[in-house]
Amino acid sequence: MPGFKASATDITLLRLADTSVVTADKLKRHAFRPIDNLKGEESTAGWVGFGNDTEWLAPVELGEWLIWSLRMDRRSIPGPVVNKHLAEAVKEEAAKAEDGKVSRARRKELKELIRSKLLANAEPVPTMADVALNVHTGLLFVGTKSNGMLKKFMDCFKGAFGCDPAEVRFKENMSELLQALYDNGLQASLDGHDFALSEAGLATLEGVDAEGDKVVITTRNDRETVDAGLAKGFGLARLKVGMVRDGDDSLAWTFTLDGATGCAVLSGVKTPAASGSDDGNPDAALLEKLYLIEQAVGVALELFEQH
């Protein structure tokens, strides 16, 4: 499960107006509770300690950051498996019935019974998302782009702290901005550094063909196809971006941006390699990684945030 320590991670951006609401006690009161021995429960979610997916630990405090994780466990049975068992059950009941038929209501009842029985024996599947809150700026990183996981995060956050973080949103003309980035690159300045952004070889185009059907084209290192699609009026839906700081190729990031409006997400963020100097601090590498992620986020917000 990719997280902040992984070589690449997804980051959804939120903001919290009052960071003082986030406390270790509130997190602990809404800690993850397993459902392994609760056969009737389909899902559960709660907070766990960063780097420990089985129990609650106090959030890691690193400088201006509070870091912890969300865990969601879910039992599920694939539809084809339920249907297979249902077909067998219906066949058995039909053989016993005088008219050889099984009513629609009975089929529905059998389906629910079968699903409940299968769920009771299914192992919950865990999903994790790391969380980092900058207590000075209110910027909140959630390490996922899954809509289901984000919804669960928002539910757990509201339950724990009684408020909702605000979505950070990209500009409505993101497709045009991505095309400008693709055509000529973009420049940004942040914290005394200059950043150069350019396309990094992976692009997704969306448009409508002559019959009015939606067409999606994804290309890798193929500017000729992208240029042809743009000439036909297609728009850039997704673009992988390369970013270099102060002209130093050793300080290079890559991440992917979506052209669709909505909550701001940086997918597959890869940062420059950490310096490797920890000065005796085991958390130094994590702090440096967060700093590097924050620079990618800061540049994206400088260029694309909707105010």
Tab-separated table of C-alpha atoms in Angstrom:
chain	number	residue	atom	x	y	z
A	1	MET	CA	0.000	0.000	0.000
A	2	PRO	CA	1.877	3.101	-1.206
A	3	GLY	CA	2.388	5.818	1.375
A	4	PHE	CA	4.554	8.833	2.040
A	5	LYS	CA	7.660	6.649	2.282
A	6	ALA	CA	7.013	4.947	-1.070
A	7	SER	CA	8.902	5.915	-4.217
A	8	ALA	CA	5.655	7.285	-5.684
A	9	THR	CA	2.489	8.348	-3.916
A	10	ASP	CA	-0.878	9.932	-4.715
A	11	ILE	CA	-1.738	13.142	-2.879
A	12	THR	CA	-5.211	14.646	-2.511
A	13	LEU	CA	-5.099	18.222	-1.210
A	14	LEU	CA	-7.392	19.610	1.475
A	15	ARG	CA	-7.232	22.571	3.866
A	16	LEU	CA	-8.218	22.872	7.502
A	17	ALA	CA	-9.126	26.309	8.847
A	18	ASP	CA	-8.451	25.491	12.507
A	19	THR	CA	-5.712	22.918	12.966
A	20	SER	CA	-6.082	22.976	16.758
A	21	VAL	CA	-9.112	20.667	16.465
A	22	VAL	CA	-6.789	17.774	15.578
A	23	THR	CA	-5.517	16.245	18.808
A	24	ALA	CA	-4.033	12.894	19.755
A	25	ASP	CA	-6.905	12.238	22.180
A	26	LYS	CA	-9.564	12.716	19.495
A	27	LEU	CA	-7.643	10.528	17.089
A	28	LYS	CA	-7.330	7.821	19.739
A	29	ARG	CA	-11.062	7.908	20.498
A	30	HIS	CA	-11.722	7.150	16.829
A	31	ALA	CA	-8.950	4.585	16.400
A	32	PHE	CA	-9.332	1.629	14.071
A	33	ARG	CA	-11.264	-1.356	15.440
A	34	PRO	CA	-10.856	-4.695	13.594
A	35	ILE	CA	-13.852	-6.737	12.430
A	36	ASP	CA	-12.014	-10.031	11.912
A	37	ASN	CA	-14.088	-11.713	14.628
A	38	LEU	CA	-17.281	-9.786	13.873
A	39	LYS	CA	-18.666	-11.932	11.076
A	40	GLY	CA	-21.718	-9.769	10.454
A	41	GLU	CA	-19.748	-6.568	9.834
A	42	GLU	CA	-18.881	-5.656	6.257
A	43	SER	CA	-16.577	-2.688	6.803
A	44	THR	CA	-14.778	-0.615	9.396
A	45	ALA	CA	-12.471	2.384	9.336
A	46	GLY	CA	-10.437	4.369	11.819
A	47	TRP	CA	-7.098	5.933	12.607
A	48	VAL	CA	-3.880	3.986	13.100
A	49	GLY	CA	-0.353	5.128	13.803
A	50	PHE	CA	1.832	6.104	10.885
A	51	GLY	CA	3.934	3.096	9.916
A	52	ASN	CA	1.788	0.729	12.007
A	53	ASP	CA	-1.318	-0.636	10.324
A	54	THR	CA	-2.567	-2.757	13.243
A	55	GLU	CA	-2.935	-0.437	16.212
A	56	TRP	CA	-3.230	3.149	17.283
A	57	LEU	CA	-0.096	5.120	18.016
A	58	ALA	CA	0.129	8.836	18.738
A	59	PRO	CA	0.575	10.902	15.571
A	60	VAL	CA	4.151	11.498	14.541
A	61	GLU	CA	5.101	15.120	15.232
A	62	LEU	CA	7.805	16.408	12.895
A	63	GLY	CA	8.355	20.132	12.940
A	64	GLU	CA	5.150	21.687	11.629
A	65	TRP	CA	3.687	18.309	10.609
A	66	LEU	CA	1.329	15.872	12.316
A	67	ILE	CA	1.362	12.495	10.552
A	68	TRP	CA	-0.903	9.484	11.001
A	69	SER	CA	-2.845	7.010	8.835
A	70	LEU	CA	-6.376	5.903	8.008
A	71	ARG	CA	-7.166	2.206	7.725
A	72	MET	CA	-10.317	0.827	6.157
A	73	ASP	CA	-11.129	-2.896	6.180
A	74	ARG	CA	-13.874	-4.198	3.925
A	75	ARG	CA	-15.371	-7.596	3.257
A	76	SER	CA	-16.732	-8.125	-0.225
A	77	ILE	CA	-17.813	-11.011	-2.418
A	78	PRO	CA	-17.505	-10.762	-6.229
A	79	GLY	CA	-20.859	-10.772	-7.990
A	80	PRO	CA	-20.051	-13.832	-10.154
A	81	VAL	CA	-19.331	-15.862	-6.996
A	82	VAL	CA	-22.700	-14.931	-5.493
A	83	ASN	CA	-24.441	-15.712	-8.781
A	84	LYS	CA	-22.775	-19.125	-8.999
A	85	HIS	CA	-24.034	-20.121	-5.558
A	86	LEU	CA	-27.431	-18.591	-6.286
A	87	ALA	CA	-27.829	-20.661	-9.462
A	88	GLU	CA	-27.118	-23.823	-7.491
A	89	ALA	CA	-29.593	-22.870	-4.744
A	90	VAL	CA	-32.319	-21.981	-7.238
A	91	LYS	CA	-31.783	-25.266	-9.058
A	92	GLU	CA	-32.191	-27.209	-5.800
A	93	GLU	CA	-35.355	-25.355	-4.810
A	94	ALA	CA	-36.855	-25.638	-8.274
A	95	ALA	CA	-36.340	-29.407	-8.159
A	96	LYS	CA	-38.370	-29.561	-4.935
A	97	ALA	CA	-41.159	-27.229	-6.048
A	98	GLU	CA	-44.353	-28.754	-7.490
A	99	ASP	CA	-44.310	-26.381	-10.462
A	100	GLY	CA	-40.531	-26.416	-10.787
A	101	LYS	CA	-40.332	-22.643	-10.363
A	102	VAL	CA	-38.766	-20.271	-7.850
A	103	SER	CA	-40.407	-16.874	-7.390
A	104	ARG	CA	-38.556	-13.610	-7.865
A	105	ALA	CA	-39.016	-12.743	-4.191
A	106	ARG	CA	-37.534	-16.084	-3.154
A	107	ARG	CA	-34.588	-15.599	-5.508
A	108	LYS	CA	-33.887	-12.245	-3.871
A	109	GLU	CA	-34.134	-13.811	-0.413
A	110	LEU	CA	-31.780	-16.634	-1.407
A	111	LYS	CA	-29.301	-14.138	-2.837
A	112	GLU	CA	-29.171	-12.193	0.440
A	113	LEU	CA	-28.791	-15.372	2.476
A	114	ILE	CA	-25.959	-16.601	0.258
A	115	ARG	CA	-24.204	-13.252	0.328
A	116	SER	CA	-24.432	-13.064	4.140
A	117	LYS	CA	-23.053	-16.582	4.499
A	118	LEU	CA	-20.153	-15.915	2.149
A	119	LEU	CA	-19.354	-12.585	3.817
A	120	ALA	CA	-19.213	-14.237	7.235
A	121	ASN	CA	-16.335	-16.402	6.013
A	122	ALA	CA	-14.540	-13.706	4.021
A	123	GLU	CA	-11.363	-12.069	5.307
A	124	PRO	CA	-11.538	-8.259	5.549
A	125	VAL	CA	-9.241	-6.599	3.024
A	126	PRO	CA	-7.321	-3.603	4.424
A	127	THR	CA	-6.673	-0.330	2.631
A	128	MET	CA	-4.400	2.375	4.006
A	129	ALA	CA	-3.937	6.091	3.406
A	130	ASP	CA	-1.278	8.185	5.098
A	131	VAL	CA	-2.310	11.623	6.359
A	132	ALA	CA	-0.136	14.671	7.004
A	133	LEU	CA	-1.345	17.992	8.429
A	134	ASN	CA	0.756	21.131	8.367
A	135	VAL	CA	-0.343	22.769	11.611
A	136	HIS	CA	0.935	26.192	10.489
A	137	THR	CA	-0.628	26.432	7.026
A	138	GLY	CA	-3.589	24.064	7.450
A	139	LEU	CA	-2.604	22.173	4.296
A	140	LEU	CA	-3.702	18.546	4.571
A	141	PHE	CA	-2.224	15.731	2.471
A	142	VAL	CA	-4.252	12.523	2.120
A	143	GLY	CA	-2.273	9.750	0.461
A	144	THR	CA	-4.932	8.426	-1.910
A	145	LYS	CA	-6.952	9.421	-4.980
A	146	SER	CA	-9.624	6.745	-4.474
A	147	ASN	CA	-13.076	8.333	-4.213
A	148	GLY	CA	-14.208	5.584	-1.830
A	149	MET	CA	-11.235	6.052	0.466
A	150	LEU	CA	-11.575	9.847	0.372
A	151	LYS	CA	-15.251	9.616	1.319
A	152	LYS	CA	-14.349	7.352	4.236
A	153	PHE	CA	-11.614	9.798	5.267
A	154	MET	CA	-14.085	12.694	5.273
A	155	ASP	CA	-16.577	10.658	7.317
A	156	CYS	CA	-13.922	9.698	9.864
A	157	PHE	CA	-12.569	13.242	10.028
A	158	LYS	CA	-16.021	14.708	10.683
A	159	GLY	CA	-16.693	12.049	13.302
A	160	ALA	CA	-13.412	12.677	15.089
A	161	PHE	CA	-13.158	16.466	14.924
A	162	GLY	CA	-16.670	17.730	14.205
A	163	CYS	CA	-15.720	19.632	11.059
A	164	ASP	CA	-14.942	19.102	7.388
A	165	PRO	CA	-11.670	20.100	5.741
A	166	ALA	CA	-12.152	22.205	2.615
A	167	GLU	CA	-11.371	20.843	-0.821
A	168	VAL	CA	-8.522	22.504	-2.680
A	169	ARG	CA	-9.706	22.885	-6.255
A	170	PHE	CA	-7.838	23.348	-9.502
A	171	LYS	CA	-8.911	25.996	-12.025
A	172	GLU	CA	-11.806	25.252	-14.344
A	173	ASN	CA	-9.645	25.780	-17.434
A	174	MET	CA	-7.166	23.070	-16.414
A	175	SER	CA	-7.317	21.462	-19.866
A	176	GLU	CA	-6.131	24.741	-21.438
A	177	LEU	CA	-3.413	25.145	-18.819
A	178	LEU	CA	-2.217	21.584	-19.405
A	179	GLN	CA	-2.033	22.310	-23.125
A	180	ALA	CA	0.032	25.448	-22.413
A	181	LEU	CA	2.318	23.310	-20.264
A	182	TYR	CA	2.512	20.693	-23.017
A	183	ASP	CA	3.224	23.289	-25.736
A	184	ASN	CA	5.771	25.545	-24.068
A	185	GLY	CA	6.289	24.469	-20.476
A	186	LEU	CA	5.537	26.621	-17.439
A	187	GLN	CA	7.655	28.438	-14.893
A	188	ALA	CA	7.028	29.082	-11.212
A	189	SER	CA	8.893	30.565	-8.253
A	190	LEU	CA	8.486	29.259	-4.728
A	191	ASP	CA	10.447	29.849	-1.521
A	192	GLY	CA	13.313	31.485	-3.375
A	193	HIS	CA	13.637	28.709	-5.966
A	194	ASP	CA	12.764	28.649	-9.663
A	195	PHE	CA	10.910	25.659	-11.082
A	196	ALA	CA	10.571	24.640	-14.737
A	197	LEU	CA	7.680	22.333	-15.691
A	198	SER	CA	7.347	20.360	-18.917
A	199	GLU	CA	5.415	17.366	-20.204
A	200	ALA	CA	6.991	14.029	-19.256
A	201	GLY	CA	5.834	11.699	-22.000
A	202	LEU	CA	2.432	10.421	-20.842
A	203	ALA	CA	-0.759	12.141	-21.975
A	204	THR	CA	-4.464	11.349	-22.159
A	205	LEU	CA	-6.692	13.117	-24.673
A	206	GLU	CA	-10.485	13.208	-24.638
A	207	GLY	CA	-12.797	14.276	-27.425
A	208	VAL	CA	-15.737	13.338	-29.632
A	209	ASP	CA	-15.492	11.556	-32.968
A	210	ALA	CA	-17.513	12.247	-36.123
A	211	GLU	CA	-20.362	10.038	-34.841
A	212	GLY	CA	-20.561	11.954	-31.574
A	213	ASP	CA	-19.057	9.173	-29.478
A	214	LYS	CA	-16.595	9.991	-26.703
A	215	VAL	CA	-13.019	8.995	-27.522
A	216	VAL	CA	-10.155	8.623	-25.039
A	217	ILE	CA	-6.583	8.323	-26.289
A	218	THR	CA	-3.608	7.652	-24.013
A	219	THR	CA	-0.119	7.968	-25.452
A	220	ARG	CA	3.389	7.453	-24.114
A	221	ASN	CA	6.277	9.393	-25.660
A	222	ASP	CA	4.253	10.074	-28.803
A	223	ARG	CA	3.952	13.804	-29.414
A	224	GLU	CA	2.882	13.227	-33.014
A	225	THR	CA	-0.330	11.493	-31.889
A	226	VAL	CA	-0.973	14.105	-29.197
A	227	ASP	CA	-0.433	16.968	-31.651
A	228	ALA	CA	-2.805	15.340	-34.148
A	229	GLY	CA	-5.464	14.929	-31.467
A	230	LEU	CA	-5.110	18.531	-30.317
A	231	ALA	CA	-5.404	19.697	-33.927
A	232	LYS	CA	-8.727	17.832	-34.160
A	233	GLY	CA	-10.071	19.681	-31.119
A	234	PHE	CA	-9.393	17.047	-28.486
A	235	GLY	CA	-8.446	18.311	-25.030
A	236	LEU	CA	-5.798	17.138	-22.582
A	237	ALA	CA	-7.492	15.228	-19.774
A	238	ARG	CA	-4.320	14.052	-18.002
A	239	LEU	CA	-0.678	14.967	-18.342
A	240	LYS	CA	2.441	13.631	-16.690
A	241	VAL	CA	4.621	16.530	-15.620
A	242	GLY	CA	8.358	16.791	-15.097
A	243	MET	CA	9.601	19.526	-12.772
A	244	VAL	CA	13.187	20.687	-12.205
A	245	ARG	CA	14.354	23.113	-9.526
A	246	ASP	CA	16.928	25.818	-10.276
A	247	GLY	CA	18.065	24.039	-13.435
A	248	ASP	CA	19.564	21.168	-11.447
A	249	ASP	CA	18.582	17.831	-13.040
A	250	SER	CA	19.285	16.037	-9.758
A	251	LEU	CA	16.404	18.005	-8.229
A	252	ALA	CA	13.635	16.595	-10.438
A	253	TRP	CA	10.047	15.602	-9.683
A	254	THR	CA	7.378	13.862	-11.739
A	255	PHE	CA	3.635	13.756	-11.106
A	256	THR	CA	0.433	13.537	-13.098
A	257	LEU	CA	-2.295	16.186	-13.212
A	258	ASP	CA	-5.946	15.718	-14.195
A	259	GLY	CA	-7.611	18.212	-16.482
A	260	ALA	CA	-11.019	17.610	-14.920
A	261	THR	CA	-12.118	20.091	-12.290
A	262	GLY	CA	-12.597	18.830	-8.775
A	263	CYS	CA	-10.555	18.264	-5.683
A	264	ALA	CA	-6.879	18.878	-6.474
A	265	VAL	CA	-4.900	15.648	-6.842
A	266	LEU	CA	-1.283	14.975	-7.743
A	267	SER	CA	-0.961	11.356	-8.869
A	268	GLY	CA	2.185	9.255	-8.691
A	269	VAL	CA	4.346	11.958	-7.108
A	270	LYS	CA	8.029	11.037	-7.381
A	271	THR	CA	10.479	13.325	-5.610
A	272	PRO	CA	14.239	13.757	-5.860
A	273	ALA	CA	16.231	11.253	-3.848
A	274	ALA	CA	16.598	12.115	-0.181
A	275	SER	CA	20.002	13.394	0.815
A	276	GLY	CA	20.606	10.445	3.130
A	277	SER	CA	21.827	12.657	5.962
A	278	ASP	CA	19.794	12.010	9.105
A	279	ASP	CA	21.975	13.739	11.726
A	280	GLY	CA	21.066	10.975	14.139
A	281	ASN	CA	17.335	11.612	13.662
A	282	PRO	CA	15.450	8.521	12.425
A	283	ASP	CA	12.576	10.725	11.201
A	284	ALA	CA	14.791	13.032	9.145
A	285	ALA	CA	14.195	11.099	5.904
A	286	LEU	CA	10.416	11.348	6.357
A	287	LEU	CA	10.629	15.070	7.110
A	288	GLU	CA	12.722	15.603	3.995
A	289	LYS	CA	10.261	13.570	1.904
A	290	LEU	CA	7.372	15.702	3.137
A	291	TYR	CA	9.336	18.842	2.321
A	292	LEU	CA	9.939	17.576	-1.215
A	293	ILE	CA	6.273	16.604	-1.670
A	294	GLU	CA	5.286	20.018	-0.325
A	295	GLN	CA	7.394	21.721	-2.999
A	296	ALA	CA	5.571	19.846	-5.782
A	297	VAL	CA	2.260	20.700	-4.160
A	298	GLY	CA	3.249	24.339	-3.676
A	299	VAL	CA	4.181	24.776	-7.339
A	300	ALA	CA	0.955	23.094	-8.479
A	301	LEU	CA	-1.085	25.394	-6.254
A	302	GLU	CA	0.871	28.454	-7.417
A	303	LEU	CA	0.034	27.643	-11.041
A	304	PHE	CA	-3.333	25.911	-10.939
A	305	GLU	CA	-5.275	26.590	-7.728
A	306	GLN	CA	-8.711	28.123	-8.110
A	307	HIS	CA	-9.092	31.098	-5.773
